[in-house]
mmCIF file of C-alpha atoms in Angstrom:
data_model
loop_
_atom_site.group_PDB
_atom_site.id
_atom_site.type_symbol
_atom_site.label_atom_id
_atom_site.label_comp_id
_atom_site.label_asym_id
_atom_site.label_seq_id
_atom_site.Cartn_x
_atom_site.Cartn_y
_atom_site.Cartn_z
ATOM 1 C CA TRP Y 1 -79.547 19.198 90.519
ATOM 2 C CA ASP Y 2 -76.580 16.842 90.839
ATOM 3 C CA VAL Y 3 -73.374 16.707 88.831
ATOM 4 C CA SER Y 4 -69.910 15.331 89.348
ATOM 5 C CA PHE Y 5 -66.591 15.956 87.587
ATOM 6 C CA VAL Y 6 -63.498 13.962 86.819
ATOM 7 C CA ALA Y 7 -60.430 16.031 85.968
ATOM 8 C CA GLU Y 8 -56.660 16.022 86.159
ATOM 9 C CA PRO Y 9 -55.148 17.468 88.245
ATOM 10 C CA PRO Y 10 -57.720 16.912 91.032
ATOM 11 C CA LEU Y 11 -57.652 20.636 91.865
ATOM 12 C CA LEU Y 12 -59.583 21.223 88.616
ATOM 13 C CA VAL Y 13 -62.467 19.139 89.967
ATOM 14 C CA LYS Y 14 -63.051 21.673 92.756
ATOM 15 C CA PHE Y 15 -62.716 24.564 90.312
ATOM 16 C CA TRP Y 16 -65.355 23.119 87.958
ATOM 17 C CA GLU Y 17 -67.688 22.296 90.865
ATOM 18 C CA VAL Y 18 -67.550 25.877 92.163
ATOM 19 C CA PHE Y 19 -67.739 27.383 88.659
ATOM 20 C CA THR Y 20 -70.759 25.252 87.703
ATOM 21 C CA SER Y 21 -72.526 25.805 91.003
ATOM 22 C CA LEU Y 22 -72.164 29.576 90.715
ATOM 23 C CA ASN Y 23 -73.327 29.686 87.092
ATOM 24 C CA VAL Y 24 -76.239 27.280 87.483
ATOM 25 C CA GLY Y 25 -77.245 28.950 90.734
ATOM 26 C CA THR Y 26 -77.182 32.368 89.064
ATOM 27 C CA ALA Y 27 -79.186 31.083 86.087
ATOM 28 C CA VAL Y 28 -81.809 29.500 88.357
ATOM 29 C CA SER Y 29 -82.019 32.650 90.465
ATOM 30 C CA ASN Y 30 -82.390 34.857 87.368
ATOM 31 C CA PHE Y 31 -85.036 32.575 85.900
ATOM 32 C CA GLY Y 32 -86.972 32.601 89.170
ATOM 33 C CA ALA Y 33 -86.847 36.415 89.223
ATOM 34 C CA VAL Y 34 -88.141 36.579 85.648
ATOM 35 C CA LEU Y 35 -91.013 34.221 86.397
ATOM 36 C CA GLN Y 36 -92.046 36.328 89.395
ATOM 37 C CA GLN Y 37 -92.711 39.268 87.079
ATOM 38 C CA PRO Y 38 -96.345 39.660 86.103
ATOM 39 C CA ASP Y 39 -97.070 38.935 82.474
ATOM 40 C CA ALA Y 40 -97.887 41.943 80.320
ATOM 41 C CA THR Y 41 -99.984 42.401 77.237
ATOM 42 C CA ILE Y 42 -97.338 43.046 74.595
ATOM 43 C CA CYS Y 43 -99.697 42.945 71.628
ATOM 44 C CA TYR Y 44 -103.391 43.644 71.074
ATOM 45 C CA VAL Y 45 -104.927 43.778 67.596
ATOM 46 C CA ARG Y 46 -108.608 44.228 66.798
ATOM 47 C CA GLN Y 47 -109.916 43.887 63.244
ATOM 48 C CA ARG Y 48 -113.318 43.644 61.549
ATOM 49 C CA VAL Y 49 -113.353 40.760 59.074
ATOM 50 C CA ASN Y 50 -115.830 40.291 56.215
ATOM 51 C CA ALA Y 51 -116.720 36.688 57.073
ATOM 52 C CA THR Y 52 -118.706 34.915 59.776
ATOM 53 C CA PRO Y 53 -116.949 33.902 63.012
ATOM 54 C CA GLY Y 54 -116.979 30.243 61.913
ATOM 55 C CA GLU Y 55 -115.506 31.066 58.498
ATOM 56 C CA THR Y 56 -112.887 33.355 60.040
ATOM 57 C CA GLN Y 57 -111.849 30.799 62.659
ATOM 58 C CA ALA Y 58 -111.588 28.041 60.017
ATOM 59 C CA ALA Y 59 -109.490 30.295 57.769
ATOM 60 C CA TRP Y 60 -107.303 31.328 60.705
ATOM 61 C CA LEU Y 61 -106.677 27.678 61.591
ATOM 62 C CA ASP Y 62 -105.928 26.597 58.010
ATOM 63 C CA PHE Y 63 -104.267 29.688 56.505
ATOM 64 C CA THR Y 64 -102.663 31.368 59.518
ATOM 65 C CA TRP Y 65 -101.852 28.496 61.870
ATOM 66 C CA ARG Y 66 -101.237 25.519 59.591
ATOM 67 C CA SER Y 67 -99.902 27.325 56.501
ATOM 68 C CA GLY Y 68 -97.922 30.197 58.017
ATOM 69 C CA GLY Y 69 -100.310 33.062 57.281
ATOM 70 C CA GLY Y 70 -98.501 34.434 54.261
ATOM 71 C CA LEU Y 71 -95.360 35.439 56.141
ATOM 72 C CA PRO Y 72 -92.186 35.410 54.013
ATOM 73 C CA LEU Y 73 -90.911 32.299 55.808
ATOM 74 C CA PRO Y 74 -91.057 28.582 55.114
ATOM 75 C CA LYS Y 75 -94.394 27.003 55.985
ATOM 76 C CA PRO Y 76 -94.463 25.698 59.587
ATOM 77 C CA ASP Y 77 -94.156 21.962 60.145
ATOM 78 C CA ILE Y 78 -97.199 20.504 61.875
ATOM 79 C CA ILE Y 79 -95.664 18.136 64.423
ATOM 80 C CA ARG Y 80 -98.979 17.132 66.009
ATOM 81 C CA ASN Y 81 -102.359 17.570 64.337
ATOM 82 C CA GLY Y 82 -104.566 17.704 67.393
ATOM 83 C CA ASN Y 83 -108.285 17.994 66.723
ATOM 84 C CA MET Y 84 -108.673 18.509 62.986
ATOM 85 C CA ASP Y 85 -111.867 20.602 63.330
ATOM 86 C CA SER Y 86 -111.050 22.885 66.252
ATOM 87 C CA GLY Y 87 -107.254 22.738 66.156
ATOM 88 C CA GLN Y 88 -106.999 22.054 69.899
ATOM 89 C CA GLY Y 89 -103.752 20.213 70.604
ATOM 90 C CA CYS Y 90 -102.224 21.145 67.229
ATOM 91 C CA GLU Y 91 -98.490 21.844 67.493
ATOM 92 C CA ARG Y 92 -96.375 23.565 64.885
ATOM 93 C CA LEU Y 93 -92.649 23.999 64.496
ATOM 94 C CA MET Y 94 -91.761 27.448 63.208
ATOM 95 C CA PRO Y 95 -88.537 28.449 61.450
ATOM 96 C CA GLY Y 96 -85.863 28.981 64.100
ATOM 97 C CA GLY Y 97 -87.139 26.051 66.158
ATOM 98 C CA LEU Y 98 -90.016 27.781 67.968
ATOM 99 C CA VAL Y 99 -92.821 25.368 68.943
ATOM 100 C CA GLU Y 100 -96.359 26.728 69.287
ATOM 101 C CA ARG Y 101 -99.343 24.737 70.567
ATOM 102 C CA ILE Y 102 -103.087 25.392 70.617
ATOM 103 C CA THR Y 103 -104.034 24.734 74.243
ATOM 104 C CA HIS Y 104 -107.761 25.423 74.288
ATOM 105 C CA VAL Y 105 -110.629 26.143 71.902
ATOM 106 C CA SER Y 106 -114.022 27.253 73.166
ATOM 107 C CA LYS Y 107 -117.035 27.691 70.919
ATOM 108 C CA ASP Y 108 -119.978 29.897 71.786
ATOM 109 C CA GLY Y 109 -122.202 28.697 68.953
ATOM 110 C CA PRO Y 110 -122.902 31.223 66.191
ATOM 111 C CA GLN Y 111 -121.677 34.099 68.396
ATOM 112 C CA GLY Y 112 -118.074 33.008 67.902
ATOM 113 C CA CYS Y 113 -115.204 31.204 69.527
ATOM 114 C CA LYS Y 114 -111.851 31.673 71.228
ATOM 115 C CA VAL Y 115 -108.521 29.954 70.509
ATOM 116 C CA GLU Y 116 -105.745 29.998 73.109
ATOM 117 C CA TYR Y 117 -102.182 28.988 72.343
ATOM 118 C CA THR Y 118 -98.732 29.055 73.875
ATOM 119 C CA VAL Y 119 -95.096 29.003 72.851
ATOM 120 C CA ASP Y 120 -93.622 25.856 74.384
ATOM 121 C CA ASN Y 121 -89.944 26.781 74.079
ATOM 122 C CA PRO Y 122 -89.416 30.547 74.126
ATOM 123 C CA GLY Y 123 -85.950 31.939 74.773
ATOM 124 C CA LEU Y 124 -82.817 33.280 73.180
ATOM 125 C CA PHE Y 125 -82.074 30.076 71.268
ATOM 126 C CA THR Y 126 -85.418 30.241 69.427
ATOM 127 C CA PHE Y 127 -85.037 33.994 68.776
ATOM 128 C CA TYR Y 128 -88.088 34.801 70.930
ATOM 129 C CA PRO Y 129 -86.650 36.196 74.193
ATOM 130 C CA VAL Y 130 -89.520 35.679 76.606
ATOM 131 C CA ALA Y 131 -89.956 33.305 79.531
ATOM 132 C CA LEU Y 132 -93.693 32.868 78.973
ATOM 133 C CA HIS Y 133 -96.029 33.482 76.022
ATOM 134 C CA ARG Y 134 -99.826 33.071 75.961
ATOM 135 C CA GLY Y 135 -101.855 34.110 72.949
ATOM 136 C CA CYS Y 136 -105.611 34.386 72.536
ATOM 137 C CA VAL Y 137 -107.524 34.868 69.280
ATOM 138 C CA GLU Y 138 -111.224 35.648 69.588
ATOM 139 C CA PHE Y 139 -113.737 35.477 66.753
ATOM 140 C CA ARG Y 140 -116.956 37.287 67.770
ATOM 141 C CA ASP Y 141 -120.114 38.057 65.812
ATOM 142 C CA GLY Y 142 -119.774 41.587 64.477
ATOM 143 C CA SER Y 143 -123.255 41.694 62.850
ATOM 144 C CA GLN Y 144 -124.087 41.707 59.155
ATOM 145 C CA GLY Y 145 -122.104 38.502 58.605
ATOM 146 C CA CYS Y 146 -118.846 40.021 59.839
ATOM 147 C CA THR Y 147 -116.447 39.041 62.616
ATOM 148 C CA GLU Y 148 -114.737 41.128 65.264
ATOM 149 C CA LEU Y 149 -111.344 39.445 65.521
ATOM 150 C CA THR Y 150 -109.157 40.266 68.518
ATOM 151 C CA TRP Y 151 -105.683 38.823 68.975
ATOM 152 C CA SER Y 152 -103.851 39.437 72.226
ATOM 153 C CA VAL Y 153 -100.494 38.210 73.446
ATOM 154 C CA HIS Y 154 -99.409 38.142 77.082
ATOM 155 C CA ALA Y 155 -95.733 37.512 77.764
ATOM 156 C CA VAL Y 156 -92.950 37.810 80.306
ATOM 157 C CA PRO Y 157 -89.977 39.156 78.330
ATOM 158 C CA LEU Y 158 -86.466 38.223 79.384
ATOM 159 C CA PRO Y 159 -84.483 41.051 81.010
ATOM 160 C CA PHE Y 160 -83.314 43.681 78.492
ATOM 161 C CA PHE Y 161 -85.472 42.203 75.693
ATOM 162 C CA ALA Y 162 -88.920 43.672 76.396
ATOM 163 C CA TRP Y 163 -88.575 46.200 73.559
ATOM 164 C CA TYR Y 164 -87.597 43.487 71.060
ATOM 165 C CA ALA Y 165 -90.297 41.037 72.158
ATOM 166 C CA GLU Y 166 -92.976 43.724 71.883
ATOM 167 C CA ILE Y 167 -91.899 45.072 68.466
ATOM 168 C CA PHE Y 168 -91.342 41.592 67.020
ATOM 169 C CA THR Y 169 -94.662 40.248 68.330
ATOM 170 C CA GLN Y 170 -96.652 43.272 67.157
ATOM 171 C CA THR Y 171 -95.084 43.145 63.693
ATOM 172 C CA VAL Y 172 -95.792 39.428 63.255
ATOM 173 C CA ILE Y 173 -99.368 39.514 64.634
ATOM 174 C CA ARG Y 174 -100.358 42.610 62.647
ATOM 175 C CA SER Y 175 -98.958 41.030 59.475
ATOM 176 C CA LEU Y 176 -100.817 37.773 60.131
ATOM 177 C CA VAL Y 177 -104.118 39.591 60.719
ATOM 178 C CA SER Y 178 -103.668 41.736 57.616
ATOM 179 C CA ASN Y 179 -102.817 38.651 55.521
ATOM 180 C CA LEU Y 180 -105.829 36.778 56.907
ATOM 181 C CA VAL Y 181 -108.164 39.644 55.965
ATOM 182 C CA ALA Y 182 -106.704 39.728 52.450
ATOM 183 C CA HIS Y 183 -106.977 35.925 52.189
ATOM 184 C CA LEU Y 184 -110.661 36.035 53.154
ATOM 185 C CA ASP Y 185 -111.351 38.924 50.749
ATOM 186 C CA ASP Y 186 -109.997 36.902 47.791
#
């Protein structure tokens, strides 16, 4: 990190150098401390869905990921399509400026598949106060043409915001799963 200042009178230059160094140093130190915390599971939802794993995963990708999942918000903007079939590499811009990206999709044939995603820019300015967010949605064969859907979120909340991150994440994920089930039942 390198910065220089020009100010009048010259004494202000030293003031701004010290002020900036202290603030940036504190921010870097705090961020390092946050990242040293282990991530925690802040949300885990399990739901039986009346559709096959392939049908459920396709509906999740189209309805939940690409169309917003029935939340009372504007539809997300898809800023990168990624693989059109699996969704891998697809990026979406959510209201508030949050960017989410599907990082990996693994298929286990008719037994199901797993979709992993991340939030690329979490923080206070995107109204999601975590330093790290990893989500995983699994679609497993639940017999009789049904799917066992599990959605888990691991995160490192920012200091003092763990309660908010957990409540917010659980509310959103539970709503998305409920809306997906209703969408598939239509």
